[in-house]
Short mmCIF file of C-alpha atoms in Angstrom, two decimals:
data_model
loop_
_atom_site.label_atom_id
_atom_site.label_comp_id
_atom_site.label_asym_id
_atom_site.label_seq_id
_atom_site.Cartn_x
_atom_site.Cartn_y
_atom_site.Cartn_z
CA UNK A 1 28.13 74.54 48.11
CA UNK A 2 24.77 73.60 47.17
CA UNK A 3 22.63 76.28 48.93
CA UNK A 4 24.48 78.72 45.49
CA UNK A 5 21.78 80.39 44.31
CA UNK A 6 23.46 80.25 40.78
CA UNK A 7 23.72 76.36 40.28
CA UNK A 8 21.05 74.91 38.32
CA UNK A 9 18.93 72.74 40.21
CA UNK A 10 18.14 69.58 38.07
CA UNK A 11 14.30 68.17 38.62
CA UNK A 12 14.01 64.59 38.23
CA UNK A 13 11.24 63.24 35.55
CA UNK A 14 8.22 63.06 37.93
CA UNK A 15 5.70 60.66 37.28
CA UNK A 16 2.42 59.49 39.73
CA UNK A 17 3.74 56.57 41.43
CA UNK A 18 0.61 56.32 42.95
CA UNK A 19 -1.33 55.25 39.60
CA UNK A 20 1.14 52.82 38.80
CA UNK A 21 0.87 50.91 42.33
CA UNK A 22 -2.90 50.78 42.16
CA UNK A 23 -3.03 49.43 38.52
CA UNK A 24 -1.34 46.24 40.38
CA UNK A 25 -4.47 45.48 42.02
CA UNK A 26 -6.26 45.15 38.57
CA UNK A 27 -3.65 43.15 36.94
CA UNK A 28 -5.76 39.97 36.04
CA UNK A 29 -8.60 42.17 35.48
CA UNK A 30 -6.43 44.11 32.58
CA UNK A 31 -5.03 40.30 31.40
CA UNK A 32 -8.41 38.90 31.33
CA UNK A 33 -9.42 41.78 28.90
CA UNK A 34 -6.59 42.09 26.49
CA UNK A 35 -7.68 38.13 26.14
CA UNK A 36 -4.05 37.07 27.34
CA UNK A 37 -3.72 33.50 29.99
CA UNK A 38 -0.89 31.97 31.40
CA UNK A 39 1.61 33.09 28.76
CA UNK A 40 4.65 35.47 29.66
CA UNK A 41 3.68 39.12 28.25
CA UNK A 42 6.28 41.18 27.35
CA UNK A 43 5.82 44.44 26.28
CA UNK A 44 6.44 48.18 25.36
CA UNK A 45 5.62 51.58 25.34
CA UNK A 46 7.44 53.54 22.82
CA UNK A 47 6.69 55.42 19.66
CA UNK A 48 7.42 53.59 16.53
CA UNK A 49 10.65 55.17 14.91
CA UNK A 50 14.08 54.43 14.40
CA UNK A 51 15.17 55.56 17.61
CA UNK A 52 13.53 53.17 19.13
CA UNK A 53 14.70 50.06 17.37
CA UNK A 54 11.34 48.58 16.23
CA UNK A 55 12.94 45.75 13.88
CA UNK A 56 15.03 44.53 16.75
CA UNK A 57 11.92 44.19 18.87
CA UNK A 58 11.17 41.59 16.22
CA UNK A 59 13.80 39.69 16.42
CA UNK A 60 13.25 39.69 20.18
CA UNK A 61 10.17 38.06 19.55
CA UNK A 62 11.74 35.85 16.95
CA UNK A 63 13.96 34.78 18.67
CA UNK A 64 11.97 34.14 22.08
CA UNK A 65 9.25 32.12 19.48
CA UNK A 66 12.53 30.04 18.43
CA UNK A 67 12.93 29.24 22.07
CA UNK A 68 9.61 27.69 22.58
CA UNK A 69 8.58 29.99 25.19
CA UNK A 70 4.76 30.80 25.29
CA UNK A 71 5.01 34.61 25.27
CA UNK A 72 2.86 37.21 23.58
CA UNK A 73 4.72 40.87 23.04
CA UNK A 74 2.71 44.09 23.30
CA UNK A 75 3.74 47.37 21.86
CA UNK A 76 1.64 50.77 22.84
CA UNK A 77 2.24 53.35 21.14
CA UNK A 78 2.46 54.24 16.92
CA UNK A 79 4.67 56.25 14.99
CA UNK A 80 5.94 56.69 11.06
CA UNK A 81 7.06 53.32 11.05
CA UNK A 82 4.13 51.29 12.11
CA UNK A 83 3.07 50.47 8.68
CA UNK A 84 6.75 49.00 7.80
CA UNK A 85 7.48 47.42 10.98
CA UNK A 86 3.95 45.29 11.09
CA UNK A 87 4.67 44.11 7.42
CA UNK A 88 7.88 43.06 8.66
CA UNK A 89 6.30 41.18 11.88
CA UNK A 90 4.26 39.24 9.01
CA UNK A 91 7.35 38.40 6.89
CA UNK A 92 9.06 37.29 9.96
CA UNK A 93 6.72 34.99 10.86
CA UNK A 94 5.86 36.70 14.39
CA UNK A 95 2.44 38.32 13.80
CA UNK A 96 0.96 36.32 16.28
CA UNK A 97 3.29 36.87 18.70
CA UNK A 98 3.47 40.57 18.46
CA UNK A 99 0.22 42.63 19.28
CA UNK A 100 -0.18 46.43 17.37
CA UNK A 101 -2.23 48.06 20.86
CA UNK A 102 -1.88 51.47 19.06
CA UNK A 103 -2.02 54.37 21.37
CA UNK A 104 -3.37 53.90 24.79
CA UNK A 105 -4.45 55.77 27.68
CA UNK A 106 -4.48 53.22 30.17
CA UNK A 107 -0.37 52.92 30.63
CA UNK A 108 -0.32 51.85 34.38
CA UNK A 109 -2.92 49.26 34.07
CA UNK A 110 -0.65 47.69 30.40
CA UNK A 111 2.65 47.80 32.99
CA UNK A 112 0.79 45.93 35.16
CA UNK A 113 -0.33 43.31 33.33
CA UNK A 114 3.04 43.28 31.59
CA UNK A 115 5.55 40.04 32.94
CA UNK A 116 8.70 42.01 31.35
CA UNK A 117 9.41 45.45 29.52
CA UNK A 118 11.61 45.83 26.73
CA UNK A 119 13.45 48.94 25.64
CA UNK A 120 15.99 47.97 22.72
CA UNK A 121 16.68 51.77 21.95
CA UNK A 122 19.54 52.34 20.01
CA UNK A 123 19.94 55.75 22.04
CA UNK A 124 17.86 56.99 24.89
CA UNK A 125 18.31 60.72 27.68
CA UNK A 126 16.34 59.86 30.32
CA UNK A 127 12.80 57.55 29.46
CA UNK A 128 10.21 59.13 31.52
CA UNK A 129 8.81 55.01 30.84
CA UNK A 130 11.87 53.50 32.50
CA UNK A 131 10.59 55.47 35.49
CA UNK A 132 7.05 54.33 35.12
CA UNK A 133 8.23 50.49 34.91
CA UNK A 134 9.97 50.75 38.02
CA UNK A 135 7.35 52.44 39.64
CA UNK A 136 4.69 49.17 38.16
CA UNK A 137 7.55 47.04 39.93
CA UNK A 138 7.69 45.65 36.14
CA UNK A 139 11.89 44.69 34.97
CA UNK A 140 12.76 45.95 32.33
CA UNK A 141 15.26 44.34 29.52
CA UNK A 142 16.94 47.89 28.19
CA UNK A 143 19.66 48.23 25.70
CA UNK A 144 23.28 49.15 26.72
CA UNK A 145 22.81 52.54 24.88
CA UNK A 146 20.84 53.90 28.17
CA UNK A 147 22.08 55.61 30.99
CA UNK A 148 22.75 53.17 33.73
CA UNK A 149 21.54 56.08 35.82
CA UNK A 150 17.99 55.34 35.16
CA UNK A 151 18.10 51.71 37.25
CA UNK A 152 16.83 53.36 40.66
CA UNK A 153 15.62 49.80 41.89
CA UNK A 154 17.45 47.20 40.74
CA UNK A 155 14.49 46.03 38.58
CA UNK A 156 16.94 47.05 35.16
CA UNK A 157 19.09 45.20 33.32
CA UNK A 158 21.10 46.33 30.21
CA UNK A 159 21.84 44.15 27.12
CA UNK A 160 24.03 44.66 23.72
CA UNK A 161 22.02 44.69 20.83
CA UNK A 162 23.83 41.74 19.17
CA UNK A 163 23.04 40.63 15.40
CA UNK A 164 20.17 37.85 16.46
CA UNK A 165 18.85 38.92 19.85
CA UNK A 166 19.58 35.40 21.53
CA UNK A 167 20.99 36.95 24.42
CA UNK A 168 18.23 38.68 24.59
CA UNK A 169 15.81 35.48 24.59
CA UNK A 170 18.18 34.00 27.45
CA UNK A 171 17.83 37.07 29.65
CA UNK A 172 13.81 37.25 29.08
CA UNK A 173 14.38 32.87 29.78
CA UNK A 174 15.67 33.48 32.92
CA UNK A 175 14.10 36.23 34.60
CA UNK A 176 12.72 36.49 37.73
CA UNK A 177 9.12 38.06 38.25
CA UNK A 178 9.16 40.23 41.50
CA UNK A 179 6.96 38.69 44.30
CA UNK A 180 5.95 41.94 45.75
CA UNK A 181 5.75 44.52 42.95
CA UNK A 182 3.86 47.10 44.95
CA UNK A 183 7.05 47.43 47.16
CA UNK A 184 8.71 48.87 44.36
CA UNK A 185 6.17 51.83 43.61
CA UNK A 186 7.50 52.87 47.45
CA UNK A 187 10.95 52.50 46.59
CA UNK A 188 10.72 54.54 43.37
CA UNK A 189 8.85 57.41 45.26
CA UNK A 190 12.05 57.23 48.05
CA UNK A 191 14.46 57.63 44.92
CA UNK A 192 12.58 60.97 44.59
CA UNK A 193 10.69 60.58 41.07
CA UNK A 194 7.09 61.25 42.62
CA UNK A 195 5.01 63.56 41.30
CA UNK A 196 3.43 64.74 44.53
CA UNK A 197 6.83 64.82 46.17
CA UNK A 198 8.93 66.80 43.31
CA UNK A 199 5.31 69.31 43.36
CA UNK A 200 6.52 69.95 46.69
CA UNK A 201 10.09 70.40 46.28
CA UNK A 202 9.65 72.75 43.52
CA UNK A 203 7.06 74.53 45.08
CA UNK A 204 9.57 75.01 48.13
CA UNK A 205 12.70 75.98 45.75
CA UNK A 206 11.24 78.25 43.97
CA UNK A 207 9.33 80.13 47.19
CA UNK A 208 12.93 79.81 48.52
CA UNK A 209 14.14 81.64 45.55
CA UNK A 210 11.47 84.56 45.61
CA UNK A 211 12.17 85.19 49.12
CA UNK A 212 16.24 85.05 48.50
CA UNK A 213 14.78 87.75 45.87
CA UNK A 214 13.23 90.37 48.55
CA UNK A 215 15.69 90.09 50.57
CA UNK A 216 18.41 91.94 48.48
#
């Protein structure tokens, strides 16, 4: 059964849902300063490496430009191949569509000003930022190479990372924006990824486990 002292007990990734739901109140705030309007904002936080998929992200935003869509993409985060991949963003036309933020401390407050996250990684375990998405209420555009196990909420969906990105230009087309995106910060802590409840449960495992200890 489960109560076997010898099974490994597997922790999920706990993050601060807490942060993430108040950033939501500051959302125009956060828009206002990063200088962005009406536009759709689409966005990610990921370092810049192959793993990743950087260049796709491009075409994303290529392709999304092609559509005629007002949309402005951020990426937070750097990585070895900032240099290469902003060179490219100029060659491909979509430097002013794409937005270098560089590393950032403020990660709930980006979410939240966020309209869509994108995750094209060609191969992903578990992204401790697919949990902090959900938690912002923010859906997320991921890449069929991630576990299907991280959509908790409903707020995922998966794409194939076909030659020219169009599909993914239709799925960012026709997304819906949550009405109530604090609801989903509660939802996310009832799926058992907050950091104050995990604290507790692995406080209370592993006084379980001294105890089990004495008692031999």
């Amino acid at each position: 059964g489960t109560d076997d002292p010898r099974k490994v007990r597997k922790m999920t990734n706990a993050i601060d849902t807490n942060r993430f739901h108040q950033a939501l109140a500051d959302r125009e705030k956060t828009r206002q300063s990063l200088g962005i309007g009406d536009e759709l904002v689409l966005g990610t936080v990921a370092r810049i490496d192959v793993q990743k998929n950087p260049m796709y992200l491009l075409k994303i935003a290529e392709a999304v430009q092609r559509s005629g869509k007002k949309a402005t993409v951020l990426v937070a985060g750097t990585g070895p191949m900032e240099q290469e991949v902003r060179q490219r963003a100029r060659e491909m036309g979509v430097e002013n569509v794409v937005r270098f933020l560089g590393v950032r401390q403020d990660i709930p407050q980006l979410l939240a000003a966020m309209d869509l996250f994108l995750l094209p990684s060609l191969f992903e375990g578990l992204p401790v930022t697919l949990m902090e998405t959900q938690a912002s209420g923010l859906p997320a555009l991921v890449s069929d190479r991630v576990t299907r196990e991280m959509d908790l909420v409903g707020l995922i969906r998966f794409l194939p990372l076909e030659e020219d990105a169009a599909c993914w230009a239709e799925a960012i087309a026709g997304a819906g924006i949550p009405e109530d995106r604090g609801a989903y910060a509660r939802k996310v802590l009832e799926a058992g990824y907050d950091i104050s409840d995990q604290a507790r449960k692995l406080g209370a495992f592993y006084i379980d486990k001294y105890s089990q200890r004495k008692e031999r």
